[in-house]
Amino acid sequence: MTTILFVEDEAPIRDLVRFALSRAGMTMLEAGDNAEAERLLASRRPDLILLDWMLPGGSGIELLRRLRRNPELRDLPVIMLTALAEEEQKVRGLEAGADDYLTKPFSPAELVARIRAVLRRATGADEQGRLRFDSLELDPATRRAWCRGHPLQLGPTEYRLLHFLIAHPGRVYTRAQLLDYAWPPDEAREERTVDVAIRRLRKALEPHGAQGLIQTLRGAGYRLDHA
Ligand code: CA
């Protein structure tokens, strides 16, 4: 499920956005200021951050700049919310690394459309939201995956892991990071379970000769990359 972190101090706007996102099948995490957002980001990795410009105790743009300097978070897509008629904010937001911006007030439909467009760009998904890497294809809408066009039989854990890896190919992730990013927060957090899921994923790819796409980096972690 797509998870959006909304950083905004105004409760009515948070309520509006939470409702719009849940209707679109997305989950919302929320933070009222930068400090709360950073605490949350230390343990959860949302798919996208919706970041208000006007926040108490430090503006959204300050958080955006810090995210872009953080090697683990710099690739997280960010949509900035700006106040009406503040053209300068839009320019500064985009310069600081925002993927898009939305002017308040906005319609829920427009918000959801922008989020989907930015997520498609960020993950390399096509118009239907399908993700592809090498011989792999994954459809989040139906939770199905294929290798060279053949359906893969994956358990829910392996599916989530593949979904995360295919959205972030070519990068190494430690076991702890994979637990943070690709496992539900309420599940037991043992690094061994990552190894088990990786092994099952490779086994599912083996009949298609694609097990080499899931690579082990000794002492570091795992990576999805061309064999
Ligand atoms: Ca605000």
mmCIF file of C-alpha atoms and ligand atoms in Angstrom:
data_model
loop_
_atom_site.group_PDB
_atom_site.id
_atom_site.type_symbol
_atom_site.label_atom_id
_atom_site.label_comp_id
_atom_site.label_asym_id
_atom_site.label_seq_id
_atom_site.Cartn_x
_atom_site.Cartn_y
_atom_site.Cartn_z
ATOM 1 C CA MET A 1 0.000 0.000 0.000
ATOM 2 C CA THR A 2 1.250 3.466 -0.894
ATOM 3 C CA THR A 3 2.207 5.485 2.192
ATOM 4 C CA ILE A 4 2.341 9.262 2.190
ATOM 5 C CA LEU A 5 3.906 11.335 4.968
ATOM 6 C CA PHE A 6 2.032 14.635 5.330
ATOM 7 C CA VAL A 7 3.922 17.341 7.220
ATOM 8 C CA GLU A 8 1.386 20.008 8.138
ATOM 9 C CA ASP A 9 0.461 21.756 11.390
ATOM 10 C CA GLU A 10 -3.138 22.594 10.465
ATOM 11 C CA ALA A 11 -5.431 19.802 11.611
ATOM 12 C CA PRO A 12 -8.366 20.574 9.244
ATOM 13 C CA ILE A 13 -6.075 20.271 6.208
ATOM 14 C CA ARG A 14 -4.611 17.055 7.575
ATOM 15 C CA ASP A 15 -8.143 15.658 7.989
ATOM 16 C CA LEU A 16 -9.075 16.634 4.435
ATOM 17 C CA VAL A 17 -5.948 15.050 2.970
ATOM 18 C CA ARG A 18 -6.239 11.904 5.101
ATOM 19 C CA PHE A 19 -9.752 11.413 3.760
ATOM 20 C CA ALA A 20 -8.717 12.011 0.134
ATOM 21 C CA LEU A 21 -5.772 9.627 0.404
ATOM 22 C CA SER A 22 -7.731 6.853 2.079
ATOM 23 C CA ARG A 23 -10.358 7.081 -0.665
ATOM 24 C CA ALA A 24 -7.529 6.670 -3.165
ATOM 25 C CA GLY A 25 -6.299 3.556 -1.328
ATOM 26 C CA MET A 26 -3.275 5.263 0.243
ATOM 27 C CA THR A 27 -2.159 5.414 3.874
ATOM 28 C CA MET A 28 -1.183 8.681 5.526
ATOM 29 C CA LEU A 29 1.460 9.191 8.196
ATOM 30 C CA GLU A 30 1.395 12.633 9.740
ATOM 31 C CA ALA A 31 3.731 15.075 11.422
ATOM 32 C CA GLY A 32 2.981 18.573 12.728
ATOM 33 C CA ASP A 33 6.478 19.982 12.292
ATOM 34 C CA ASN A 34 9.960 19.172 10.968
ATOM 35 C CA ALA A 35 11.232 17.573 14.163
ATOM 36 C CA GLU A 36 8.294 15.179 14.299
ATOM 37 C CA ALA A 37 8.745 14.368 10.605
ATOM 38 C CA GLU A 38 12.433 13.573 11.078
ATOM 39 C CA ARG A 39 11.725 11.351 14.078
ATOM 40 C CA LEU A 40 9.212 9.460 11.990
ATOM 41 C CA LEU A 41 11.564 9.164 9.010
ATOM 42 C CA ALA A 42 14.166 7.521 11.229
ATOM 43 C CA SER A 43 11.994 4.412 11.419
ATOM 44 C CA ARG A 44 9.533 4.591 8.509
ATOM 45 C CA ARG A 45 10.065 5.143 4.825
ATOM 46 C CA PRO A 46 6.995 6.627 3.131
ATOM 47 C CA ASP A 47 6.655 6.457 -0.649
ATOM 48 C CA LEU A 48 6.281 10.219 -0.868
ATOM 49 C CA ILE A 49 6.339 13.300 1.385
ATOM 50 C CA LEU A 50 3.716 15.978 1.107
ATOM 51 C CA LEU A 51 5.372 18.950 2.739
ATOM 52 C CA ASP A 52 3.746 22.189 3.779
ATOM 53 C CA TRP A 53 5.860 25.313 3.406
ATOM 54 C CA MET A 54 4.477 27.075 6.481
ATOM 55 C CA LEU A 55 5.311 25.104 9.616
ATOM 56 C CA PRO A 56 5.972 26.129 13.209
ATOM 57 C CA GLY A 57 9.610 26.003 14.309
ATOM 58 C CA GLY A 58 11.240 25.746 10.858
ATOM 59 C CA SER A 59 9.799 25.898 7.338
ATOM 60 C CA GLY A 60 9.149 22.967 5.046
ATOM 61 C CA ILE A 61 11.924 24.100 2.755
ATOM 62 C CA GLU A 62 14.470 23.606 5.558
ATOM 63 C CA LEU A 63 13.326 20.013 5.952
ATOM 64 C CA LEU A 64 13.471 19.521 2.175
ATOM 65 C CA ARG A 65 17.081 20.761 2.057
ATOM 66 C CA ARG A 66 18.079 18.394 4.864
ATOM 67 C CA LEU A 67 16.382 15.459 3.115
ATOM 68 C CA ARG A 68 18.253 16.183 -0.109
ATOM 69 C CA ARG A 69 21.575 16.102 1.788
ATOM 70 C CA ASN A 70 20.740 12.762 3.462
ATOM 71 C CA PRO A 71 22.071 9.834 1.367
ATOM 72 C CA GLU A 72 19.286 7.530 2.572
ATOM 73 C CA LEU A 73 16.421 9.936 2.015
ATOM 74 C CA ARG A 74 17.496 12.106 -0.899
ATOM 75 C CA ASP A 75 15.579 10.027 -3.449
ATOM 76 C CA LEU A 76 12.256 10.283 -1.576
ATOM 77 C CA PRO A 77 9.774 12.169 -3.780
ATOM 78 C CA VAL A 78 8.536 15.415 -2.234
ATOM 79 C CA ILE A 79 5.551 17.556 -3.194
ATOM 80 C CA MET A 80 5.577 21.005 -1.589
ATOM 81 C CA LEU A 81 2.418 22.832 -0.618
ATOM 82 C CA THR A 82 2.681 26.554 -1.164
ATOM 83 C CA ALA A 83 0.406 29.470 -0.379
ATOM 84 C CA LEU A 84 -1.609 31.087 -3.128
ATOM 85 C CA ALA A 85 0.156 33.776 -5.173
ATOM 86 C CA GLU A 86 3.578 33.011 -3.712
ATOM 87 C CA GLU A 87 5.266 32.420 -7.055
ATOM 88 C CA GLU A 88 8.668 32.818 -5.462
ATOM 89 C CA GLN A 89 7.985 29.867 -3.122
ATOM 90 C CA LYS A 90 7.356 27.551 -6.061
ATOM 91 C CA VAL A 91 10.644 28.460 -7.690
ATOM 92 C CA ARG A 92 12.593 28.108 -4.444
ATOM 93 C CA GLY A 93 10.882 24.803 -3.689
ATOM 94 C CA LEU A 94 11.761 23.320 -7.057
ATOM 95 C CA GLU A 95 15.321 24.635 -6.778
ATOM 96 C CA ALA A 96 15.678 22.976 -3.381
ATOM 97 C CA GLY A 97 14.725 19.635 -4.919
ATOM 98 C CA ALA A 98 10.933 19.346 -4.678
ATOM 99 C CA ASP A 99 9.513 17.040 -7.363
ATOM 100 C CA ASP A 100 6.368 19.116 -7.713
ATOM 101 C CA TYR A 101 4.335 21.716 -5.883
ATOM 102 C CA LEU A 102 0.674 22.295 -5.229
ATOM 103 C CA THR A 103 -0.908 25.630 -4.404
ATOM 104 C CA LYS A 104 -3.344 25.940 -1.513
ATOM 105 C CA PRO A 105 -6.271 25.631 -1.696
ATOM 106 C CA PHE A 106 -6.209 22.477 -3.835
ATOM 107 C CA SER A 107 -8.867 19.912 -4.660
ATOM 108 C CA PRO A 108 -8.509 16.365 -3.295
ATOM 109 C CA ALA A 109 -8.693 15.001 -6.850
ATOM 110 C CA GLU A 110 -5.852 17.244 -7.979
ATOM 111 C CA LEU A 111 -3.752 16.219 -4.981
ATOM 112 C CA VAL A 112 -4.201 12.506 -5.689
ATOM 113 C CA ALA A 113 -3.462 12.991 -9.398
ATOM 114 C CA ARG A 114 -0.231 14.887 -8.612
ATOM 115 C CA ILE A 115 0.874 12.250 -6.104
ATOM 116 C CA ARG A 116 0.292 9.468 -8.629
ATOM 117 C CA ALA A 117 2.184 11.336 -11.347
ATOM 118 C CA VAL A 118 5.189 12.012 -9.100
ATOM 119 C CA LEU A 119 5.247 8.399 -7.862
ATOM 120 C CA ARG A 120 5.128 7.128 -11.453
ATOM 121 C CA ARG A 121 8.091 9.298 -12.379
ATOM 122 C CA ALA A 122 10.028 8.413 -9.218
ATOM 123 C CA THR A 123 9.626 4.672 -9.589
ATOM 124 C CA GLY A 124 9.790 4.498 -13.376
ATOM 125 C CA ALA A 125 6.237 3.128 -13.506
ATOM 126 C CA ASP A 126 4.234 3.397 -16.714
ATOM 127 C CA GLU A 127 0.831 5.048 -17.175
ATOM 128 C CA GLN A 128 -0.928 2.010 -15.674
ATOM 129 C CA GLY A 129 1.382 2.114 -12.652
ATOM 130 C CA ARG A 130 3.310 -1.009 -13.676
ATOM 131 C CA LEU A 131 6.979 -1.234 -12.684
ATOM 132 C CA ARG A 132 9.610 -2.855 -14.838
ATOM 133 C CA PHE A 133 13.246 -3.730 -14.334
ATOM 134 C CA ASP A 134 15.283 -5.988 -16.595
ATOM 135 C CA SER A 135 13.108 -9.098 -17.154
ATOM 136 C CA LEU A 136 10.805 -8.278 -14.217
ATOM 137 C CA GLU A 137 7.419 -6.620 -14.229
ATOM 138 C CA LEU A 138 5.167 -5.825 -11.282
ATOM 139 C CA ASP A 139 1.622 -4.492 -11.105
ATOM 140 C CA PRO A 140 0.832 -2.893 -7.705
ATOM 141 C CA ALA A 141 -2.874 -2.610 -8.590
ATOM 142 C CA THR A 142 -3.327 -6.375 -8.799
ATOM 143 C CA ARG A 143 -0.280 -7.321 -6.663
ATOM 144 C CA ARG A 144 1.031 -9.583 -9.414
ATOM 145 C CA ALA A 145 4.532 -9.963 -10.779
ATOM 146 C CA TRP A 146 6.055 -11.547 -13.862
ATOM 147 C CA CYS A 147 9.463 -12.605 -15.065
ATOM 148 C CA ARG A 148 9.944 -12.691 -18.846
ATOM 149 C CA GLY A 149 6.144 -12.571 -19.063
ATOM 150 C CA HIS A 150 5.621 -15.625 -16.838
ATOM 151 C CA PRO A 151 3.602 -15.066 -13.648
ATOM 152 C CA LEU A 152 5.624 -15.387 -10.426
ATOM 153 C CA GLN A 153 4.159 -17.204 -7.450
ATOM 154 C CA LEU A 154 5.149 -14.977 -4.530
ATOM 155 C CA GLY A 155 4.032 -14.897 -0.905
ATOM 156 C CA PRO A 156 3.044 -11.493 0.516
ATOM 157 C CA THR A 157 6.491 -10.910 2.077
ATOM 158 C CA GLU A 158 8.353 -11.738 -1.129
ATOM 159 C CA TYR A 159 5.955 -9.590 -3.121
ATOM 160 C CA ARG A 160 6.544 -6.555 -0.835
ATOM 161 C CA LEU A 161 10.280 -7.076 -0.969
ATOM 162 C CA LEU A 162 10.274 -7.316 -4.769
ATOM 163 C CA HIS A 163 8.028 -4.248 -4.958
ATOM 164 C CA PHE A 164 10.480 -2.229 -2.883
ATOM 165 C CA LEU A 165 13.541 -3.452 -4.791
ATOM 166 C CA ILE A 166 12.037 -2.914 -8.241
ATOM 167 C CA ALA A 167 11.130 0.661 -7.249
ATOM 168 C CA HIS A 168 14.735 1.287 -6.101
ATOM 169 C CA PRO A 169 16.996 -0.739 -8.408
ATOM 170 C CA GLY A 170 20.772 -0.509 -8.369
ATOM 171 C CA ARG A 171 21.026 0.563 -4.732
ATOM 172 C CA VAL A 172 22.321 -1.518 -1.843
ATOM 173 C CA TYR A 173 20.092 -1.910 1.198
ATOM 174 C CA THR A 174 21.103 -3.429 4.512
ATOM 175 C CA ARG A 175 18.860 -5.980 6.182
ATOM 176 C CA ALA A 176 17.833 -3.387 8.757
ATOM 177 C CA GLN A 177 16.864 -0.927 6.024
ATOM 178 C CA LEU A 178 14.842 -3.555 4.178
ATOM 179 C CA LEU A 179 13.010 -4.339 7.429
ATOM 180 C CA ASP A 180 12.324 -0.619 7.860
ATOM 181 C CA TYR A 181 11.218 0.008 4.299
ATOM 182 C CA ALA A 182 9.624 -3.174 3.020
ATOM 183 C CA TRP A 183 8.160 -4.882 6.089
ATOM 184 C CA PRO A 184 4.983 -3.901 7.910
ATOM 185 C CA PRO A 185 5.921 -2.026 11.112
ATOM 186 C CA ASP A 186 4.045 -4.453 13.358
ATOM 187 C CA GLU A 187 5.876 -7.557 12.174
ATOM 188 C CA ALA A 188 8.699 -9.183 14.136
ATOM 189 C CA ARG A 189 11.932 -7.501 13.101
ATOM 190 C CA GLU A 190 14.554 -10.171 12.719
ATOM 191 C CA GLU A 191 17.235 -9.720 10.100
ATOM 192 C CA ARG A 192 17.077 -13.439 9.451
ATOM 193 C CA THR A 193 13.596 -13.013 7.972
ATOM 194 C CA VAL A 194 15.136 -10.803 5.270
ATOM 195 C CA ASP A 195 17.516 -13.586 4.278
ATOM 196 C CA VAL A 196 14.627 -16.052 4.157
ATOM 197 C CA ALA A 197 12.553 -13.745 1.934
ATOM 198 C CA ILE A 198 15.534 -13.101 -0.364
ATOM 199 C CA ARG A 199 16.102 -16.834 -0.686
ATOM 200 C CA ARG A 200 12.433 -17.433 -1.575
ATOM 201 C CA LEU A 201 12.485 -14.586 -4.075
ATOM 202 C CA ARG A 202 15.560 -16.032 -5.804
ATOM 203 C CA LYS A 203 13.923 -19.438 -5.869
ATOM 204 C CA ALA A 204 10.860 -17.967 -7.593
ATOM 205 C CA LEU A 205 13.120 -16.340 -10.201
ATOM 206 C CA GLU A 206 15.325 -19.381 -10.734
ATOM 207 C CA PRO A 207 13.081 -21.218 -13.256
ATOM 208 C CA HIS A 208 13.345 -18.097 -15.438
ATOM 209 C CA GLY A 209 17.121 -17.821 -15.057
ATOM 210 C CA ALA A 210 16.740 -14.461 -13.319
ATOM 211 C CA GLN A 211 17.902 -15.272 -9.769
ATOM 212 C CA GLY A 212 21.119 -13.311 -10.466
ATOM 213 C CA LEU A 213 19.123 -10.051 -10.403
ATOM 214 C CA ILE A 214 18.954 -10.278 -6.592
ATOM 215 C CA GLN A 215 22.520 -9.668 -5.543
ATOM 216 C CA THR A 216 24.240 -10.129 -2.185
ATOM 217 C CA LEU A 217 26.877 -7.567 -1.254
ATOM 218 C CA ARG A 218 28.980 -9.163 1.451
ATOM 219 C CA GLY A 219 28.901 -7.264 4.710
ATOM 220 C CA ALA A 220 26.552 -4.689 3.185
ATOM 221 C CA GLY A 221 23.212 -6.107 2.140
ATOM 222 C CA TYR A 222 21.188 -6.755 -0.986
ATOM 223 C CA ARG A 223 20.596 -5.052 -4.290
ATOM 224 C CA LEU A 224 18.431 -5.545 -7.363
ATOM 225 C CA ASP A 225 20.613 -5.059 -10.402
ATOM 226 C CA HIS A 226 21.297 -6.395 -13.876
ATOM 227 C CA ALA A 227 23.095 -9.732 -13.596
HETATM 228 CA CA CA B 1 0.985 24.935 7.691
#
